[in-house]
């Protein structure tokens, strides 16, 4: 039940009235209320998505594309390799991803390392499509742009050099 109280106006004052005004008592009416609210549950409240959520989604989606070897610039990849070797450390899926998140839209910058021999423009196109699909599906945010920067290319002999160094270190 809903209780509604309405105050009645006081007795009008005139220039000749010298005594105190006498208020008219307020009236209270009872009516049957509607349980809950008329708004649907999905619109009650506000949802905000942190930048790190979009970073992780975009990083995972970009790595799914064949031809993407790694992500991030040279220094971030080096630090990431050290962090990956630390016991209990987890790979950083957000390395090489920067985002700006608004209430309804997001913009994403990706730094990629691609495999030698792949068409860079095709890889960039596929990365854009996959990241846009994943971010929009999971978060509901509109992706307004994705800027792809190819920082490096992974050569087949780079792998041989890395394993030779690892063997010497052990």
Tab-separated table of N, CA and C in Angstrom:
chain	number	residue	atom	x	y	z
A	1	UNK	N	0.826	-1.179	0.000
A	1	UNK	CA	0.000	0.000	0.000
A	1	UNK	C	0.868	1.240	0.000
A	2	UNK	N	0.410	2.260	-0.637
A	2	UNK	CA	1.126	3.515	-0.694
A	2	UNK	C	0.384	4.542	0.119
A	3	UNK	N	1.137	5.297	0.887
A	3	UNK	CA	0.538	6.350	1.687
A	3	UNK	C	0.874	7.665	1.026
A	4	UNK	N	-0.137	8.432	0.731
A	4	UNK	CA	0.069	9.743	0.135
A	4	UNK	C	-0.429	10.789	1.100
A	5	UNK	N	0.415	11.779	1.362
A	5	UNK	CA	0.024	12.856	2.254
A	5	UNK	C	0.050	14.139	1.463
A	6	UNK	N	-1.038	14.868	1.539
A	6	UNK	CA	-1.088	16.158	0.864
A	6	UNK	C	-1.449	17.208	1.891
A	7	UNK	N	-0.673	18.257	1.921
A	7	UNK	CA	-0.949	19.339	2.867
A	7	UNK	C	-1.981	20.265	2.265
A	8	UNK	N	-2.914	20.643	3.073
A	8	UNK	CA	-3.939	21.593	2.646
A	8	UNK	C	-3.408	22.999	2.889
A	9	UNK	N	-3.801	23.938	2.095
A	9	UNK	CA	-3.327	25.302	2.295
A	9	UNK	C	-3.852	25.867	3.614
A	10	UNK	N	-3.098	26.796	4.158
A	10	UNK	CA	-3.540	27.424	5.403
A	10	UNK	C	-4.639	28.413	5.090
A	11	UNK	N	-5.365	28.823	6.137
A	11	UNK	CA	-6.438	29.809	5.951
A	11	UNK	C	-5.813	31.097	5.440
A	12	UNK	N	-6.438	31.731	4.485
A	12	UNK	CA	-5.840	32.914	3.883
A	12	UNK	C	-5.658	34.033	4.907
A	13	UNK	N	-4.542	34.704	4.777
A	13	UNK	CA	-4.293	35.837	5.651
A	13	UNK	C	-4.832	37.088	4.980
A	14	UNK	N	-5.356	37.922	5.785
A	14	UNK	CA	-5.804	39.218	5.264
A	14	UNK	C	-5.081	40.294	6.055
A	15	UNK	N	-5.138	41.483	5.588
A	15	UNK	CA	-4.469	42.601	6.241
A	15	UNK	C	-5.022	42.832	7.632
A	16	UNK	N	-6.327	42.443	7.879
A	16	UNK	CA	-6.942	42.712	9.165
A	16	UNK	C	-6.662	41.626	10.192
A	17	UNK	N	-6.116	40.459	9.782
A	17	UNK	CA	-5.900	39.363	10.707
A	17	UNK	C	-4.687	39.697	11.557
A	18	UNK	N	-4.873	39.655	12.852
A	18	UNK	CA	-3.779	39.980	13.745
A	18	UNK	C	-3.318	38.751	14.520
A	19	UNK	N	-4.111	37.710	14.585
A	19	UNK	CA	-3.771	36.521	15.350
A	19	UNK	C	-3.009	35.511	14.509
A	20	UNK	N	-2.583	34.452	15.152
A	20	UNK	CA	-1.857	33.413	14.420
A	20	UNK	C	-2.772	32.675	13.449
A	21	UNK	N	-2.164	32.173	12.362
A	21	UNK	CA	-2.948	31.425	11.385
A	21	UNK	C	-3.226	30.043	11.934
A	22	UNK	N	-4.327	29.483	11.549
A	22	UNK	CA	-4.680	28.131	11.939
A	22	UNK	C	-4.561	27.241	10.710
A	23	UNK	N	-3.595	26.303	10.709
A	23	UNK	CA	-3.464	25.432	9.537
A	23	UNK	C	-4.597	24.430	9.487
A	24	UNK	N	-4.971	24.125	8.280
A	24	UNK	CA	-5.982	23.098	8.057
A	24	UNK	C	-5.237	21.760	8.104
A	25	UNK	N	-5.776	20.759	8.810
A	25	UNK	CA	-5.058	19.500	8.934
A	25	UNK	C	-4.818	18.854	7.567
A	26	UNK	N	-3.664	18.161	7.454
A	26	UNK	CA	-3.320	17.461	6.223
A	26	UNK	C	-4.182	16.225	6.097
A	27	UNK	N	-4.491	15.855	4.867
A	27	UNK	CA	-5.298	14.655	4.660
A	27	UNK	C	-4.403	13.531	4.176
A	28	UNK	N	-4.680	12.307	4.570
A	28	UNK	CA	-3.921	11.132	4.178
A	28	UNK	C	-4.857	10.183	3.475
A	29	UNK	N	-4.418	9.707	2.294
A	29	UNK	CA	-5.230	8.735	1.574
A	29	UNK	C	-4.395	7.482	1.367
A	30	UNK	N	-5.027	6.350	1.425
A	30	UNK	CA	-4.362	5.074	1.210
A	30	UNK	C	-4.808	4.522	-0.134
A	31	UNK	N	-3.849	3.989	-0.878
A	31	UNK	CA	-4.199	3.372	-2.152
A	31	UNK	C	-3.347	2.124	-2.324
A	32	UNK	N	-3.845	1.196	-3.113
A	32	UNK	CA	-3.077	-0.010	-3.397
A	32	UNK	C	-1.953	0.341	-4.363
A	33	UNK	N	-0.730	0.038	-4.001
A	33	UNK	CA	0.419	0.312	-4.860
A	33	UNK	C	0.733	-0.899	-5.718
A	34	UNK	N	1.541	-0.688	-6.725
A	34	UNK	CA	1.986	-1.759	-7.602
A	34	UNK	C	3.301	-2.270	-7.034
A	35	UNK	N	3.404	-3.592	-6.761
A	35	UNK	CA	4.663	-4.095	-6.216
A	35	UNK	C	5.799	-3.937	-7.226
A	36	UNK	N	7.003	-3.591	-6.733
A	36	UNK	CA	8.153	-3.414	-7.622
A	36	UNK	C	8.045	-2.122	-8.391
A	37	UNK	N	8.767	-2.053	-9.442
A	37	UNK	CA	8.757	-0.854	-10.262
A	37	UNK	C	8.301	-1.213	-11.667
A	38	UNK	N	7.872	-0.234	-12.393
A	38	UNK	CA	7.366	-0.474	-13.738
A	38	UNK	C	8.506	-0.666	-14.750
A	39	UNK	N	9.715	-0.294	-14.377
A	39	UNK	CA	10.852	-0.437	-15.284
A	39	UNK	C	11.287	-1.895	-15.376
A	40	UNK	N	11.708	-2.355	-16.559
A	40	UNK	CA	12.245	-3.719	-16.668
A	40	UNK	C	13.570	-3.834	-15.922
A	41	UNK	N	13.884	-5.030	-15.491
A	41	UNK	CA	15.080	-5.248	-14.685
A	41	UNK	C	16.358	-4.824	-15.407
A	42	UNK	N	16.419	-4.990	-16.697
A	42	UNK	CA	17.639	-4.678	-17.454
A	42	UNK	C	17.968	-3.192	-17.442
A	43	UNK	N	17.004	-2.330	-17.202
A	43	UNK	CA	17.255	-0.891	-17.240
A	43	UNK	C	17.374	-0.286	-15.850
A	44	UNK	N	17.339	-1.082	-14.817
A	44	UNK	CA	17.477	-0.554	-13.454
A	44	UNK	C	18.950	-0.520	-13.074
A	45	UNK	N	19.548	0.620	-13.180
A	45	UNK	CA	20.945	0.759	-12.807
A	45	UNK	C	21.824	1.058	-14.000
A	46	UNK	N	23.105	1.091	-13.736
A	46	UNK	CA	24.082	1.481	-14.744
A	46	UNK	C	25.195	0.446	-14.780
A	47	UNK	N	25.664	0.099	-15.954
A	47	UNK	CA	26.781	-0.832	-16.117
A	47	UNK	C	27.972	-0.059	-16.652
A	48	UNK	N	29.103	-0.185	-15.979
A	48	UNK	CA	30.325	0.441	-16.484
A	48	UNK	C	31.372	-0.646	-16.669
A	49	UNK	N	32.145	-0.516	-17.725
A	49	UNK	CA	33.143	-1.517	-18.082
A	49	UNK	C	34.519	-0.875	-17.962
A	50	UNK	N	35.388	-1.505	-17.174
A	50	UNK	CA	36.729	-0.974	-16.948
A	50	UNK	C	37.591	-1.151	-18.191
A	51	UNK	N	38.583	-0.283	-18.329
A	51	UNK	CA	39.498	-0.347	-19.465
A	51	UNK	C	40.182	-1.700	-19.561
A	52	UNK	N	40.578	-2.249	-18.420
A	52	UNK	CA	41.327	-3.514	-18.411
A	52	UNK	C	40.502	-4.659	-19.001
A	53	UNK	N	39.192	-4.601	-18.889
A	53	UNK	CA	38.329	-5.635	-19.463
A	53	UNK	C	38.434	-5.603	-20.988
A	54	UNK	N	38.339	-4.426	-21.557
A	54	UNK	CA	38.437	-4.280	-23.013
A	54	UNK	C	39.847	-4.634	-23.478
A	55	UNK	N	40.871	-4.282	-22.697
A	55	UNK	CA	42.260	-4.610	-23.039
A	55	UNK	C	42.427	-6.120	-23.159
A	56	UNK	N	41.925	-6.857	-22.187
A	56	UNK	CA	42.085	-8.319	-22.199
A	56	UNK	C	41.317	-8.967	-23.348
A	57	UNK	N	40.101	-8.506	-23.594
A	57	UNK	CA	39.308	-9.065	-24.692
A	57	UNK	C	40.001	-8.808	-26.027
A	58	UNK	N	40.461	-7.574	-26.235
A	58	UNK	CA	41.121	-7.223	-27.494
A	58	UNK	C	42.428	-8.000	-27.657
A	59	UNK	N	43.186	-8.161	-26.584
A	59	UNK	CA	44.440	-8.901	-26.655
A	59	UNK	C	44.228	-10.356	-27.014
A	60	UNK	N	43.237	-10.983	-26.398
A	60	UNK	CA	42.940	-12.386	-26.704
A	60	UNK	C	42.454	-12.534	-28.142
A	61	UNK	N	41.585	-11.647	-28.579
A	61	UNK	CA	41.031	-11.731	-29.940
A	61	UNK	C	42.108	-11.505	-30.993
A	62	UNK	N	43.045	-10.595	-30.737
A	62	UNK	CA	44.110	-10.328	-31.713
A	62	UNK	C	45.054	-11.523	-31.826
A	63	UNK	N	45.330	-12.174	-30.710
A	63	UNK	CA	46.251	-13.321	-30.732
A	63	UNK	C	45.651	-14.549	-31.418
A	64	UNK	N	44.350	-14.582	-31.588
A	64	UNK	CA	43.695	-15.719	-32.249
A	64	UNK	C	43.957	-15.760	-33.756
A	65	UNK	N	44.404	-14.659	-34.319
A	65	UNK	CA	44.557	-14.553	-35.775
A	65	UNK	C	45.884	-15.178	-36.209
A	66	UNK	N	45.846	-16.092	-37.203
A	66	UNK	CA	47.087	-16.656	-37.727
A	66	UNK	C	47.948	-15.550	-38.340
A	67	UNK	N	49.237	-15.600	-38.064
A	67	UNK	CA	50.151	-14.581	-38.564
A	67	UNK	C	50.579	-13.601	-37.487
A	68	UNK	N	49.836	-13.537	-36.378
A	68	UNK	CA	50.231	-12.691	-35.253
A	68	UNK	C	51.150	-13.530	-34.370
A	69	UNK	N	52.416	-13.142	-34.305
A	69	UNK	CA	53.387	-13.896	-33.503
A	69	UNK	C	53.360	-13.449	-32.045
A	70	UNK	N	53.333	-12.133	-31.812
A	70	UNK	CA	53.354	-11.590	-30.466
A	70	UNK	C	52.761	-10.195	-30.518
A	71	UNK	N	52.683	-9.564	-29.364
A	71	UNK	CA	52.142	-8.213	-29.302
A	71	UNK	C	53.018	-7.366	-28.399
A	72	UNK	N	53.051	-6.064	-28.686
A	72	UNK	CA	53.803	-5.120	-27.883
A	72	UNK	C	55.058	-4.672	-28.588
A	73	UNK	N	55.637	-3.585	-28.056
A	73	UNK	CA	56.894	-3.081	-28.578
A	73	UNK	C	58.050	-3.905	-28.044
A	74	UNK	N	59.268	-3.564	-28.457
A	74	UNK	CA	60.445	-4.324	-28.070
A	74	UNK	C	60.653	-4.405	-26.569
A	75	UNK	N	60.566	-3.274	-25.871
A	75	UNK	CA	60.786	-3.258	-24.427
A	75	UNK	C	59.698	-4.026	-23.685
A	76	UNK	N	58.454	-3.834	-24.074
A	76	UNK	CA	57.365	-4.539	-23.375
A	76	UNK	C	57.450	-6.048	-23.609
A	77	UNK	N	57.900	-6.474	-24.800
A	77	UNK	CA	58.064	-7.908	-25.054
A	77	UNK	C	59.201	-8.480	-24.213
A	78	UNK	N	60.284	-7.714	-24.078
A	78	UNK	CA	61.418	-8.168	-23.265
A	78	UNK	C	61.002	-8.311	-21.810
A	79	UNK	N	60.346	-7.300	-21.281
A	79	UNK	CA	59.874	-7.378	-19.897
A	79	UNK	C	58.855	-8.496	-19.728
A	80	UNK	N	58.013	-8.690	-20.722
A	80	UNK	CA	57.023	-9.767	-20.675
A	80	UNK	C	57.676	-11.138	-20.662
A	81	UNK	N	58.764	-11.298	-21.423
A	81	UNK	CA	59.476	-12.580	-21.451
A	81	UNK	C	60.091	-12.876	-20.088
A	82	UNK	N	60.629	-11.856	-19.437
A	82	UNK	CA	61.190	-12.032	-18.094
A	82	UNK	C	60.081	-12.394	-17.110
A	83	UNK	N	58.969	-11.682	-17.192
A	83	UNK	CA	57.843	-11.937	-16.285
A	83	UNK	C	57.266	-13.341	-16.502
A	84	UNK	N	57.242	-13.818	-17.751
A	84	UNK	CA	56.714	-15.147	-18.041
A	84	UNK	C	57.576	-16.250	-17.436
A	85	UNK	N	58.871	-15.976	-17.263
A	85	UNK	CA	59.780	-16.981	-16.707
A	85	UNK	C	59.744	-17.047	-15.181
A	86	UNK	N	59.208	-16.036	-14.544
A	86	UNK	CA	59.130	-16.014	-13.084
A	86	UNK	C	58.112	-17.060	-12.642
A	87	UNK	N	58.472	-17.908	-11.683
A	87	UNK	CA	57.514	-18.925	-11.216
A	87	UNK	C	56.241	-18.270	-10.682
A	88	UNK	N	55.128	-18.773	-11.111
A	88	UNK	CA	53.838	-18.223	-10.700
A	88	UNK	C	53.379	-17.047	-11.546
A	89	UNK	N	54.236	-16.591	-12.455
A	89	UNK	CA	53.872	-15.475	-13.320
A	89	UNK	C	52.949	-15.931	-14.440
A	90	UNK	N	52.064	-15.049	-14.854
A	90	UNK	CA	51.154	-15.363	-15.956
A	90	UNK	C	51.481	-14.471	-17.136
A	91	UNK	N	51.252	-14.974	-18.342
A	91	UNK	CA	51.471	-14.109	-19.503
A	91	UNK	C	50.477	-12.943	-19.480
A	92	UNK	N	50.939	-11.790	-19.907
A	92	UNK	CA	50.101	-10.597	-19.925
A	92	UNK	C	49.365	-10.525	-21.261
A	93	UNK	N	48.074	-10.843	-21.269
A	93	UNK	CA	47.305	-10.836	-22.517
A	93	UNK	C	47.046	-9.420	-23.003
A	94	UNK	N	47.250	-8.434	-22.145
A	94	UNK	CA	47.008	-7.052	-22.526
A	94	UNK	C	48.228	-6.339	-23.071
A	95	UNK	N	49.363	-7.049	-23.175
A	95	UNK	CA	50.580	-6.417	-23.685
A	95	UNK	C	50.354	-6.008	-25.135
A	96	UNK	N	50.677	-4.760	-25.443
A	96	UNK	CA	50.520	-4.258	-26.806
A	96	UNK	C	49.136	-3.725	-27.105
A	97	UNK	N	48.298	-3.562	-26.084
A	97	UNK	CA	46.931	-3.070	-26.291
A	97	UNK	C	46.715	-1.828	-25.444
A	98	UNK	N	46.215	-0.775	-26.071
A	98	UNK	CA	45.821	0.445	-25.357
A	98	UNK	C	44.391	0.759	-25.767
A	99	UNK	N	43.567	1.165	-24.798
A	99	UNK	CA	42.168	1.455	-25.107
A	99	UNK	C	41.728	2.756	-24.461
A	100	UNK	N	40.701	3.331	-25.031
A	100	UNK	CA	39.954	4.432	-24.429
A	100	UNK	C	38.508	3.972	-24.399
A	101	UNK	N	37.923	3.942	-23.213
A	101	UNK	CA	36.562	3.443	-23.068
A	101	UNK	C	35.669	4.572	-22.581
A	102	UNK	N	34.588	4.795	-23.316
A	102	UNK	CA	33.577	5.754	-22.902
A	102	UNK	C	32.356	5.014	-22.386
A	103	UNK	N	31.234	5.696	-22.311
A	103	UNK	CA	30.009	5.056	-21.832
A	103	UNK	C	29.450	4.061	-22.835
A	104	UNK	N	29.552	4.396	-24.134
A	104	UNK	CA	28.960	3.537	-25.163
A	104	UNK	C	29.950	3.117	-26.246
A	105	UNK	N	31.130	3.734	-26.271
A	105	UNK	CA	32.072	3.483	-27.353
A	105	UNK	C	33.471	3.243	-26.812
A	106	UNK	N	34.301	2.643	-27.651
A	106	UNK	CA	35.704	2.424	-27.303
A	106	UNK	C	36.570	2.551	-28.546
A	107	UNK	N	37.808	2.964	-28.333
A	107	UNK	CA	38.823	3.022	-29.391
A	107	UNK	C	40.010	2.196	-28.911
A	108	UNK	N	40.636	1.460	-29.831
A	108	UNK	CA	41.677	0.505	-29.462
A	108	UNK	C	42.907	0.709	-30.332
A	109	UNK	N	44.094	0.663	-29.700
A	109	UNK	CA	45.377	0.697	-30.401
A	109	UNK	C	46.082	-0.618	-30.127
A	110	UNK	N	46.565	-1.275	-31.193
A	110	UNK	CA	47.248	-2.562	-31.078
A	110	UNK	C	48.652	-2.469	-31.651
A	111	UNK	N	49.636	-3.022	-30.934
A	111	UNK	CA	51.010	-3.144	-31.415
A	111	UNK	C	51.270	-4.619	-31.674
A	112	UNK	N	51.570	-4.973	-32.934
A	112	UNK	CA	51.716	-6.380	-33.312
A	112	UNK	C	53.122	-6.712	-33.790
A	113	UNK	N	53.471	-7.975	-33.617
A	113	UNK	CA	54.630	-8.582	-34.261
A	113	UNK	C	54.048	-9.682	-35.136
A	114	UNK	N	54.287	-9.604	-36.447
A	114	UNK	CA	53.713	-10.584	-37.364
A	114	UNK	C	54.772	-11.574	-37.818
A	115	UNK	N	54.322	-12.716	-38.288
A	115	UNK	CA	55.211	-13.752	-38.823
A	115	UNK	C	55.725	-13.317	-40.192
A	116	UNK	N	56.957	-13.698	-40.496
A	116	UNK	CA	57.518	-13.407	-41.813
A	116	UNK	C	56.741	-14.185	-42.875
A	117	UNK	N	56.430	-13.515	-43.971
A	117	UNK	CA	55.780	-14.165	-45.095
A	117	UNK	C	54.285	-13.942	-45.182
A	118	UNK	N	53.660	-13.444	-44.134
A	118	UNK	CA	52.216	-13.190	-44.189
A	118	UNK	C	51.983	-11.793	-44.747
A	119	UNK	N	50.826	-11.627	-45.369
A	119	UNK	CA	50.462	-10.306	-45.878
A	119	UNK	C	50.013	-9.440	-44.701
A	120	UNK	N	50.780	-8.421	-44.403
A	120	UNK	CA	50.523	-7.599	-43.215
A	120	UNK	C	49.157	-6.937	-43.283
A	121	UNK	N	48.773	-6.439	-44.450
A	121	UNK	CA	47.469	-5.775	-44.559
A	121	UNK	C	46.326	-6.752	-44.299
A	122	UNK	N	46.479	-7.996	-44.753
A	122	UNK	CA	45.433	-8.995	-44.501
A	122	UNK	C	45.363	-9.368	-43.022
A	123	UNK	N	46.541	-9.513	-42.387
A	123	UNK	CA	46.559	-9.820	-40.957
A	123	UNK	C	45.913	-8.672	-40.178
A	124	UNK	N	46.264	-7.434	-40.522
A	124	UNK	CA	45.684	-6.271	-39.837
A	124	UNK	C	44.172	-6.236	-40.018
A	125	UNK	N	43.699	-6.536	-41.230
A	125	UNK	CA	42.261	-6.571	-41.506
A	125	UNK	C	41.574	-7.640	-40.671
A	126	UNK	N	42.162	-8.847	-40.644
A	126	UNK	CA	41.573	-9.945	-39.871
A	126	UNK	C	41.578	-9.642	-38.372
A	127	UNK	N	42.657	-9.016	-37.905
A	127	UNK	CA	42.734	-8.639	-36.483
A	127	UNK	C	41.627	-7.637	-36.161
A	128	UNK	N	41.457	-6.630	-37.002
A	128	UNK	CA	40.403	-5.631	-36.762
A	128	UNK	C	39.033	-6.292	-36.684
A	129	UNK	N	38.733	-7.151	-37.660
A	129	UNK	CA	37.420	-7.802	-37.673
A	129	UNK	C	37.194	-8.658	-36.427
A	130	UNK	N	38.202	-9.434	-36.042
A	130	UNK	CA	38.052	-10.326	-34.894
A	130	UNK	C	37.934	-9.548	-33.587
A	131	UNK	N	38.738	-8.499	-33.434
A	131	UNK	CA	38.692	-7.695	-32.205
A	131	UNK	C	37.362	-6.957	-32.105
A	132	UNK	N	36.909	-6.368	-33.201
A	132	UNK	CA	35.626	-5.659	-33.175
A	132	UNK	C	34.501	-6.616	-32.810
A	133	UNK	N	34.475	-7.781	-33.438
A	133	UNK	CA	33.410	-8.756	-33.155
A	133	UNK	C	33.435	-9.182	-31.687
A	134	UNK	N	34.625	-9.473	-31.154
A	134	UNK	CA	34.722	-9.942	-29.768
A	134	UNK	C	34.339	-8.852	-28.771
A	135	UNK	N	34.875	-7.651	-28.950
A	135	UNK	CA	34.604	-6.568	-27.995
A	135	UNK	C	33.131	-6.175	-28.036
A	136	UNK	N	32.558	-6.040	-29.221
A	136	UNK	CA	31.150	-5.640	-29.307
A	136	UNK	C	30.225	-6.726	-28.781
A	137	UNK	N	30.556	-7.993	-29.032
A	137	UNK	CA	29.710	-9.091	-28.557
A	137	UNK	C	29.768	-9.233	-27.040
A	138	UNK	N	30.959	-9.148	-26.479
A	138	UNK	CA	31.116	-9.389	-25.045
A	138	UNK	C	30.717	-8.182	-24.207
A	139	UNK	N	31.096	-6.979	-24.644
A	139	UNK	CA	30.858	-5.793	-23.812
A	139	UNK	C	29.630	-4.987	-24.221
A	140	UNK	N	29.224	-5.087	-25.475
A	140	UNK	CA	28.119	-4.256	-25.951
A	140	UNK	C	28.568	-2.852	-26.336
A	141	UNK	N	29.862	-2.553	-26.199
A	141	UNK	CA	30.384	-1.249	-26.598
A	141	UNK	C	30.575	-1.202	-28.106
A	142	UNK	N	30.390	-0.041	-28.684
A	142	UNK	CA	30.651	0.149	-30.113
A	142	UNK	C	32.133	0.480	-30.283
A	143	UNK	N	32.821	-0.270	-31.128
A	143	UNK	CA	34.230	-0.001	-31.406
A	143	UNK	C	34.278	1.006	-32.547
A	144	UNK	N	34.766	2.211	-32.255
A	144	UNK	CA	34.772	3.256	-33.272
A	144	UNK	C	36.014	3.199	-34.147
A	145	UNK	N	37.139	2.707	-33.606
A	145	UNK	CA	38.328	2.556	-34.436
A	145	UNK	C	39.310	1.598	-33.784
A	146	UNK	N	40.102	0.948	-34.646
A	146	UNK	CA	41.206	0.116	-34.191
A	146	UNK	C	42.417	0.503	-35.016
A	147	UNK	N	43.425	1.042	-34.347
A	147	UNK	CA	44.676	1.411	-35.002
A	147	UNK	C	45.676	0.283	-34.780
A	148	UNK	N	46.194	-0.275	-35.873
A	148	UNK	CA	47.147	-1.381	-35.804
A	148	UNK	C	48.520	-0.864	-36.209
A	149	UNK	N	49.500	-1.105	-35.338
A	149	UNK	CA	50.888	-0.769	-35.629
A	149	UNK	C	51.684	-2.064	-35.632
A	150	UNK	N	52.383	-2.339	-36.733
A	150	UNK	CA	53.244	-3.516	-36.792
A	150	UNK	C	54.639	-3.046	-36.408
A	151	UNK	N	55.081	-3.458	-35.205
A	151	UNK	CA	56.374	-3.018	-34.665
A	151	UNK	C	57.540	-3.880	-35.116
A	152	UNK	N	57.272	-5.133	-35.448
A	152	UNK	CA	58.365	-6.036	-35.765
A	152	UNK	C	57.823	-7.183	-36.602
A	153	UNK	N	58.746	-7.905	-37.214
A	153	UNK	CA	58.378	-9.101	-37.968
A	153	UNK	C	59.226	-10.245	-37.413
A	154	UNK	N	58.598	-11.365	-37.161
A	154	UNK	CA	59.287	-12.505	-36.580
A	154	UNK	C	59.858	-13.362	-37.702
A	155	UNK	N	61.184	-13.480	-37.725
A	155	UNK	CA	61.868	-14.268	-38.747
A	155	UNK	C	62.089	-15.687	-38.238
A	156	UNK	N	62.095	-16.684	-39.139
A	156	UNK	CA	62.305	-18.070	-38.700
A	156	UNK	C	63.618	-18.266	-37.953
A	157	UNK	N	64.696	-17.571	-38.357
A	157	UNK	CA	65.976	-17.743	-37.660
A	157	UNK	C	65.979	-17.104	-36.275
A	158	UNK	N	65.024	-16.206	-35.982
A	158	UNK	CA	64.911	-15.631	-34.639
A	158	UNK	C	64.628	-16.724	-33.611
A	159	UNK	N	63.868	-17.711	-34.011
A	159	UNK	CA	63.524	-18.820	-33.125
A	159	UNK	C	64.769	-19.642	-32.792
A	160	UNK	N	65.625	-19.911	-33.786
A	160	UNK	CA	66.845	-20.690	-33.560
A	160	UNK	C	67.785	-19.958	-32.610
A	161	UNK	N	67.932	-18.636	-32.772
A	161	UNK	CA	68.801	-17.843	-31.913
A	161	UNK	C	68.300	-17.861	-30.478
A	162	UNK	N	66.997	-17.764	-30.299
A	162	UNK	CA	66.421	-17.749	-28.948
A	162	UNK	C	66.668	-19.068	-28.240
A	163	UNK	N	66.536	-20.201	-28.934
A	163	UNK	CA	66.762	-21.486	-28.288
A	163	UNK	C	68.237	-21.689	-27.976
A	164	UNK	N	69.153	-21.175	-28.826
A	164	UNK	CA	70.585	-21.303	-28.550
A	164	UNK	C	70.963	-20.542	-27.295
A	165	UNK	N	70.409	-19.365	-27.103
A	165	UNK	CA	70.672	-18.573	-25.903
A	165	UNK	C	70.112	-19.293	-24.685
A	166	UNK	N	68.935	-19.867	-24.803
A	166	UNK	CA	68.333	-20.572	-23.675
A	166	UNK	C	69.194	-21.749	-23.244
A	167	UNK	N	69.784	-22.464	-24.197
A	167	UNK	CA	70.608	-23.611	-23.879
A	167	UNK	C	71.860	-23.181	-23.137
A	168	UNK	N	72.490	-22.088	-23.559
A	168	UNK	CA	73.685	-21.589	-22.890
A	168	UNK	C	73.398	-21.141	-21.476
A	169	UNK	N	72.220	-20.612	-21.230
A	169	UNK	CA	71.888	-20.066	-19.913
A	169	UNK	C	71.680	-21.178	-18.896
A	170	UNK	N	71.148	-22.309	-19.318
A	170	UNK	CA	70.864	-23.378	-18.379
A	170	UNK	C	72.124	-23.887	-17.843
